[in-house]
Coordinates of C-alpha atoms in Angstrom, one line a residue:
X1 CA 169.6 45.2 131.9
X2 CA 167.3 47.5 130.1
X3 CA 168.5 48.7 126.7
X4 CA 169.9 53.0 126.8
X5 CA 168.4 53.2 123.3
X6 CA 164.9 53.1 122.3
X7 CA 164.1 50.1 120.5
X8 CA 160.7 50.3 118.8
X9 CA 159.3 53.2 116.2
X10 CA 156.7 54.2 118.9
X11 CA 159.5 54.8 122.0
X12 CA 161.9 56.8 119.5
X13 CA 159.3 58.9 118.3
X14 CA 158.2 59.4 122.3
X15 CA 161.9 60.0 123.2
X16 CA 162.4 62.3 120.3
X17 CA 159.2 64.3 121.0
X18 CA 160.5 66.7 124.1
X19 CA 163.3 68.1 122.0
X20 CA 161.0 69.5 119.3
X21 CA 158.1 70.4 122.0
X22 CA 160.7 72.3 123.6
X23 CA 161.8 73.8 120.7
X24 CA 158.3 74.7 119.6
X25 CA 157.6 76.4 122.8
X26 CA 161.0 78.4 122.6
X27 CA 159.1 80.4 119.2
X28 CA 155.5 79.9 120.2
X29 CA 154.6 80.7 123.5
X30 CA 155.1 84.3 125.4
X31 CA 158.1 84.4 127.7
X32 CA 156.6 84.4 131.2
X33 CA 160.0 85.4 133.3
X34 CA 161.9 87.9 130.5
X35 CA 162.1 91.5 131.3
X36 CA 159.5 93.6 128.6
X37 CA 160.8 97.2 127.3
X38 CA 158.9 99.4 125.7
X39 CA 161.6 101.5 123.1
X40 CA 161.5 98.6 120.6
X41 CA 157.8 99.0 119.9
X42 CA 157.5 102.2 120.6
X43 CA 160.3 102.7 117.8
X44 CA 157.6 101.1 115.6
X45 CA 154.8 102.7 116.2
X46 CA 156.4 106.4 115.7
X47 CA 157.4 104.9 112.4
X48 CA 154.2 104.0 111.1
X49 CA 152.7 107.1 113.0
X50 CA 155.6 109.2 110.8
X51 CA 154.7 107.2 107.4
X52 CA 151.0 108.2 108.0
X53 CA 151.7 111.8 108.6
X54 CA 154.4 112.5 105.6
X55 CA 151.7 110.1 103.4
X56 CA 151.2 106.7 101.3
X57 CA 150.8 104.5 104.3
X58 CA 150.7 101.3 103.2
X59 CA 150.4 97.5 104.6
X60 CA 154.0 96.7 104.7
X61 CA 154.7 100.1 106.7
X62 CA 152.8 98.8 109.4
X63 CA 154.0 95.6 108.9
X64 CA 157.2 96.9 109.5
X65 CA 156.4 98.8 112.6
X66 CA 154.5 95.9 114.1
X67 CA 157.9 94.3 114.0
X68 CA 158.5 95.7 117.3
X69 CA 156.5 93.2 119.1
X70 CA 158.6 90.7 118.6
X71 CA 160.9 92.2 121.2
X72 CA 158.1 91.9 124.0
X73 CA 157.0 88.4 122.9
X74 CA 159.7 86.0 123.9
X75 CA 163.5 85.6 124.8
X76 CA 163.8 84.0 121.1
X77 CA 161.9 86.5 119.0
X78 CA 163.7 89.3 120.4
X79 CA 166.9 87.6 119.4
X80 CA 165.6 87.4 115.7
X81 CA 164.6 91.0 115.7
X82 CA 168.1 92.2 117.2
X83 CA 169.9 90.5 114.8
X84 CA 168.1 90.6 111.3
X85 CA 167.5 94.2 112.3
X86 CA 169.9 95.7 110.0
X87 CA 167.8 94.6 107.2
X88 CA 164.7 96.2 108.6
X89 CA 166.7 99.5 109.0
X90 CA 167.5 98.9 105.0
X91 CA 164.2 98.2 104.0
X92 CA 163.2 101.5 105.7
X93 CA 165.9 103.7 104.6
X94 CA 165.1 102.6 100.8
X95 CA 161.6 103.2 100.9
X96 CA 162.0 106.6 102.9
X97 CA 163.9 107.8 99.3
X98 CA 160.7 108.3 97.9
X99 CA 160.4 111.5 99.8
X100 CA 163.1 113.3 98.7
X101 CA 164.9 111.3 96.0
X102 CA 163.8 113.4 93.0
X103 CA 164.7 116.8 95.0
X104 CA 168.2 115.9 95.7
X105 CA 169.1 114.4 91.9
X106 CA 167.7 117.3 90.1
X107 CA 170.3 118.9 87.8
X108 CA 172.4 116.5 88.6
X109 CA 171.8 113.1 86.6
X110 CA 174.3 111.7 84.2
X111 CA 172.8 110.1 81.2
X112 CA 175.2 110.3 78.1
X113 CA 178.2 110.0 80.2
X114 CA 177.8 106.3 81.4
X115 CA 176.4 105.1 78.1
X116 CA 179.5 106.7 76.4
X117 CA 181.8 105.3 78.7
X118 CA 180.2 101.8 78.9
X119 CA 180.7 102.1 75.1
X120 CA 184.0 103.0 75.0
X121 CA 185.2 100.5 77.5
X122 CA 183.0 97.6 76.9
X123 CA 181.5 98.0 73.7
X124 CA 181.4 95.1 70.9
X125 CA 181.7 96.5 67.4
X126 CA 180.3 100.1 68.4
X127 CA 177.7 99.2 70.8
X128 CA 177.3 97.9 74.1
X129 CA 176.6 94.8 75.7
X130 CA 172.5 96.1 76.5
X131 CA 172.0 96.9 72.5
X132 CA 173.1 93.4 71.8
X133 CA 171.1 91.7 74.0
X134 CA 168.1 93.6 73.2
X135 CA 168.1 92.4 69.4
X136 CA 169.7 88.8 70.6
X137 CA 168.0 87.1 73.6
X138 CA 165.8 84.2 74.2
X139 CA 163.0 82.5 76.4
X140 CA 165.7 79.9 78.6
X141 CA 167.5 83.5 79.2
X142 CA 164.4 85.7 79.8
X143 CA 163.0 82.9 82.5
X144 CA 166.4 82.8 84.0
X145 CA 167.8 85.9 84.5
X146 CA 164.2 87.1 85.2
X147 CA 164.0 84.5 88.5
X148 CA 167.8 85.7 89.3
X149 CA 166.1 88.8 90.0
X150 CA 163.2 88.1 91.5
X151 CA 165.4 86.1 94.4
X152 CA 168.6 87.6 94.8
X153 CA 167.4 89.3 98.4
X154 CA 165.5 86.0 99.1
X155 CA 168.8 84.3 98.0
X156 CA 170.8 86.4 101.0
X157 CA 168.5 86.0 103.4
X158 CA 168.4 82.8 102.8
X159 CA 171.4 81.5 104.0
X160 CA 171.2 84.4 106.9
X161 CA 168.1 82.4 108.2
X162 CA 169.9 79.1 107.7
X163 CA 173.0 80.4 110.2
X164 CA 170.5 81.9 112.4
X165 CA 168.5 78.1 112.6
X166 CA 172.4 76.5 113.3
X167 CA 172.8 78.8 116.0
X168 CA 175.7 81.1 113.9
X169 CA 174.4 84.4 115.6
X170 CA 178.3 86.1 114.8
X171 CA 177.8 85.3 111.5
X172 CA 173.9 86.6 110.6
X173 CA 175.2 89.9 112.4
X174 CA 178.1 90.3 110.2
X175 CA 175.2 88.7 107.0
X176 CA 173.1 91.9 108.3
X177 CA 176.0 94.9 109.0
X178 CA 177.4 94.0 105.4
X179 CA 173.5 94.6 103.7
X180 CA 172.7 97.6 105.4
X181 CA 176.4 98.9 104.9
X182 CA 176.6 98.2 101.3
X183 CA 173.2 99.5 100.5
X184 CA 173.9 102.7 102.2
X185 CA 176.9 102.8 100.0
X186 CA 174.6 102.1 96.8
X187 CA 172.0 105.1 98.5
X188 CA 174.8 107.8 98.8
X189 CA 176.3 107.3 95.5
X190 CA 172.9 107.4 93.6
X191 CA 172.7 110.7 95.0
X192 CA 176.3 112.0 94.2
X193 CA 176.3 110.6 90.7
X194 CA 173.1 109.6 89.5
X195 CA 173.2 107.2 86.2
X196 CA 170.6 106.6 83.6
X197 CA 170.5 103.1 83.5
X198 CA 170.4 101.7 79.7
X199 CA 166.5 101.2 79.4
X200 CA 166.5 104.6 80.3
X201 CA 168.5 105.6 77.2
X202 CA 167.0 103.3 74.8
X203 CA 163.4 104.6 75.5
X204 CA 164.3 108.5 76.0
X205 CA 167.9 109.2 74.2
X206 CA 170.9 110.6 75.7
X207 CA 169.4 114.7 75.9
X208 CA 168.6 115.9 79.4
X209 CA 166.9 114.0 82.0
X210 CA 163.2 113.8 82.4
X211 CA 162.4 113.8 85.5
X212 CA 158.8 112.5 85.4
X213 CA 159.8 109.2 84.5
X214 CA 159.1 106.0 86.9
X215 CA 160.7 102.8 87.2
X216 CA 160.7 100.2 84.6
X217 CA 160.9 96.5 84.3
X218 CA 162.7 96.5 81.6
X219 CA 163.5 93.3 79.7
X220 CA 162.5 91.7 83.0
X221 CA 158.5 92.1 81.7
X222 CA 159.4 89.5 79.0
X223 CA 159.8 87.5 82.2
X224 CA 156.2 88.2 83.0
X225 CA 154.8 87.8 79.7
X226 CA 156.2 84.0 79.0
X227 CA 154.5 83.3 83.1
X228 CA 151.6 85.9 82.3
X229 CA 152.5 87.4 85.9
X230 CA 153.3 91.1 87.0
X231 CA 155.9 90.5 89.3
X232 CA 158.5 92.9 87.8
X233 CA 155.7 95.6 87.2
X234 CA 154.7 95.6 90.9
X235 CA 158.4 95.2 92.0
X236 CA 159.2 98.4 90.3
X237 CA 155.8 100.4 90.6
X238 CA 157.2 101.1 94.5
X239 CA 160.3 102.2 93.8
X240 CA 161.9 105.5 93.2
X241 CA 165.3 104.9 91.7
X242 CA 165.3 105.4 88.3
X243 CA 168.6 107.0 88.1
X244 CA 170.5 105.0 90.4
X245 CA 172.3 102.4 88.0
X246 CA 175.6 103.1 89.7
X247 CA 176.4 100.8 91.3
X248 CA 174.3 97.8 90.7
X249 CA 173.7 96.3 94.3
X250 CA 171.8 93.5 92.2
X251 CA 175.6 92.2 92.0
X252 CA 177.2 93.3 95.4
X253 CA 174.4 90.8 97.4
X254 CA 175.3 87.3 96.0
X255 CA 178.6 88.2 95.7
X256 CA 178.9 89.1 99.5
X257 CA 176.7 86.1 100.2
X258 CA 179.5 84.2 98.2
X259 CA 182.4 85.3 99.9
X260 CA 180.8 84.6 103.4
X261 CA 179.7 80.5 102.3
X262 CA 183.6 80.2 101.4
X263 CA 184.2 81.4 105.0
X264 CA 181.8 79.7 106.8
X265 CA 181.8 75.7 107.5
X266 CA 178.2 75.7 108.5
X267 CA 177.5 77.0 104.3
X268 CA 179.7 75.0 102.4
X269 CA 177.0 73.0 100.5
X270 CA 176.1 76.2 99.6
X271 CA 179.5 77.6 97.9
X272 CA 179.6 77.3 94.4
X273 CA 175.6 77.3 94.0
X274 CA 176.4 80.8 95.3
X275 CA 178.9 81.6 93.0
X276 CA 176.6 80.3 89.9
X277 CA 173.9 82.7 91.1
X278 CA 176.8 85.3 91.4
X279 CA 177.2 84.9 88.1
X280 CA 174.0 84.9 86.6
X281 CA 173.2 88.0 88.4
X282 CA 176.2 89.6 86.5
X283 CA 174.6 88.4 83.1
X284 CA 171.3 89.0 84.5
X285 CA 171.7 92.8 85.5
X286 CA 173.2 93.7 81.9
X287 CA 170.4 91.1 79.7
X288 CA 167.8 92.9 81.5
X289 CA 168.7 95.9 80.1
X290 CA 169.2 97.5 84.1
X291 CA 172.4 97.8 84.7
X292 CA 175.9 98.3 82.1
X293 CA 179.1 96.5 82.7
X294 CA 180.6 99.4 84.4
X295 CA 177.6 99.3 87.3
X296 CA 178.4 95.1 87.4
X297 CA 182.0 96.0 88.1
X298 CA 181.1 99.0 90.8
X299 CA 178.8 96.2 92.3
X300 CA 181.6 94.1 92.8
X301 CA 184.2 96.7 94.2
X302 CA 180.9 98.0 96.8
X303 CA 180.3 94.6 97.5
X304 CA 184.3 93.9 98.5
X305 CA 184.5 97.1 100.4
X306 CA 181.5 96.9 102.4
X307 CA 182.5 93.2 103.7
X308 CA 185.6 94.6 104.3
X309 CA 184.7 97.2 106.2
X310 CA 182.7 94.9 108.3
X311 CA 184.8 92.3 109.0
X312 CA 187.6 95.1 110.0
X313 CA 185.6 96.5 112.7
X314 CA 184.5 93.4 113.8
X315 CA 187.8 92.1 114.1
X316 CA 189.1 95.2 116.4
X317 CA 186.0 94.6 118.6
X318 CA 186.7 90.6 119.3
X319 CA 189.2 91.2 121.6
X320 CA 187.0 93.9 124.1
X321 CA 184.2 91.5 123.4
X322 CA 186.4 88.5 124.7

């Protein structure tokens, strides 16, 4: 009676082979039966079309836009692009700031408050935590904090990708609400109290804001200096935040990535690798000179009220799904 079970290297390779064909095919070739729509894309061409009439249309906007094909392509790229759209939507939202961030913090930036209250509360010997570490740091810190921030998005996405591969659609969804939620917390708040971060005090003082002043790397360039790179100087040449140390979302995305590997089988090899880079982003976001203790600590609080607020809704929406 012929053996069930393929026997030689050749025959498993040939009985392994439809599985990943079929696979392959699932990604790579255009769905011939699945219904097209045309909002999707048409949502990403009014974007780029809106970009290029407000100005500084770049690459990545179109990029962005073109995004929308992937909901005419196939049944599983359209699946990737409803689910991992909440990240889109943040990426947008962020970079549409630039636009009317300095109109709507003008007169109203804090910069002696927070240092004075990090100080107070935090302090060591009269100073805070940022003054110390810019007279006491060290390469092994420098390279390591630096990478913590050069990842910490790549480091959520991450493990969304991973449950999205494993088939753990529930869990990328609730992955993508709690990003864009949290970050729109992060946006608001920047705008009702916007905080000189400590770079910005130890280069300009503690008198009014200056509003002509850009983004800075910070103690992250000595990052770039030991690598000769410009990763943290092209980082922050595209952003517009300078006063928006409160909170530090920095913090609030590993520790919501944390939280979710503790609650999800399918991520516990990556628990307490996720809490170590938890961690290190806390050191990271103060060593860099970006962020105070009090914004770590707002980061946290964000973080656990945003993944709240998530898992609450989704919760009273299981049983009308069911």
């Amino acid at each position: 009676m012929p053996s069930a079970v393929p026997e030689l290297p050749g025959e498993l390779e040939r009985a392994q082979a439809p599985s990943w064909r079929g696979a392959a095919r699932e990604w790579l070739l255009p769905s011939r039966t699945m219904r097209r729509r045309l909002g999707p894309f048409a949502l990403g061409l009014a974007y780029i079309a809106a970009v290029g009439l407000l100005g500084g249309l770049r690459g990545d906007h179109v990029a962005v836009g073109l995004l929308g094909l992937l909901d005419l392509y196939n049944e599983r790229s359209r699946l990737f692009l409803r689910r991992f759209f909440p990240f889109i939507l943040t990426g947008v939202l962020f970079d549409s700031m630039r636009y009317f961030y300095w109109q709507g913090i003008a007169g109203r930036v804090h910069v002696a408050e927070p240092y004075l209250f990090e100080r107070a509360w935090f302090g060591v010997g009269g100073r805070t935590l940022n003054e110390l570490f810019l007279e006491h740091h060290a390469p092994a810190l420098d390279l390591a904090c630096g990478f913590a921030y050069l990842v910490y998005v790549g480091e959520y996405l991450g493990l969304a990708f991973v449950l999205f591969w494993r088939g753990r659609l529930d869990a990328v969804t609730t992955f993508a609400r709690s990003f864009l939620i949290v970050n729109v917390m992060g946006y608001v708040t920047y705008f009702v109290y916007a905080a000189a971060p400590p770079w910005y005090v130890t280069q300009y003082g503690l008198g009014p804001a200056r509003l002509d002043v850009r983004p800075a790397a910070a103690a992250a360039h000595r990052f770039d200096a030991l690598l000769g790179t410009r990763f943290f100087d092209e980082m922050y040449g595209r952003g517009v935040d300078v006063f928006g140390a409160y909170p530090s979302l920095h913090v609030a995305y590993p520790l919501i990535a944390a939280i979710l590997a503790f609650r999800l089988p399918e991520l516990r090899w990556a628990r307490w690798p996720a809490v170590a880079f938890f961690l290190l982003m806390c050191l990271s976001a103060v060593y860099l000179q970006h962020h105070y203790v009090t914004d770590v600590v707002l980061g946290i609080a964000y973080a656990v009220a945003a993944l709240a607020a998530v898992s609450a809704w989704e919760r009273r929406r299981a049983p009308a799904a069911g």
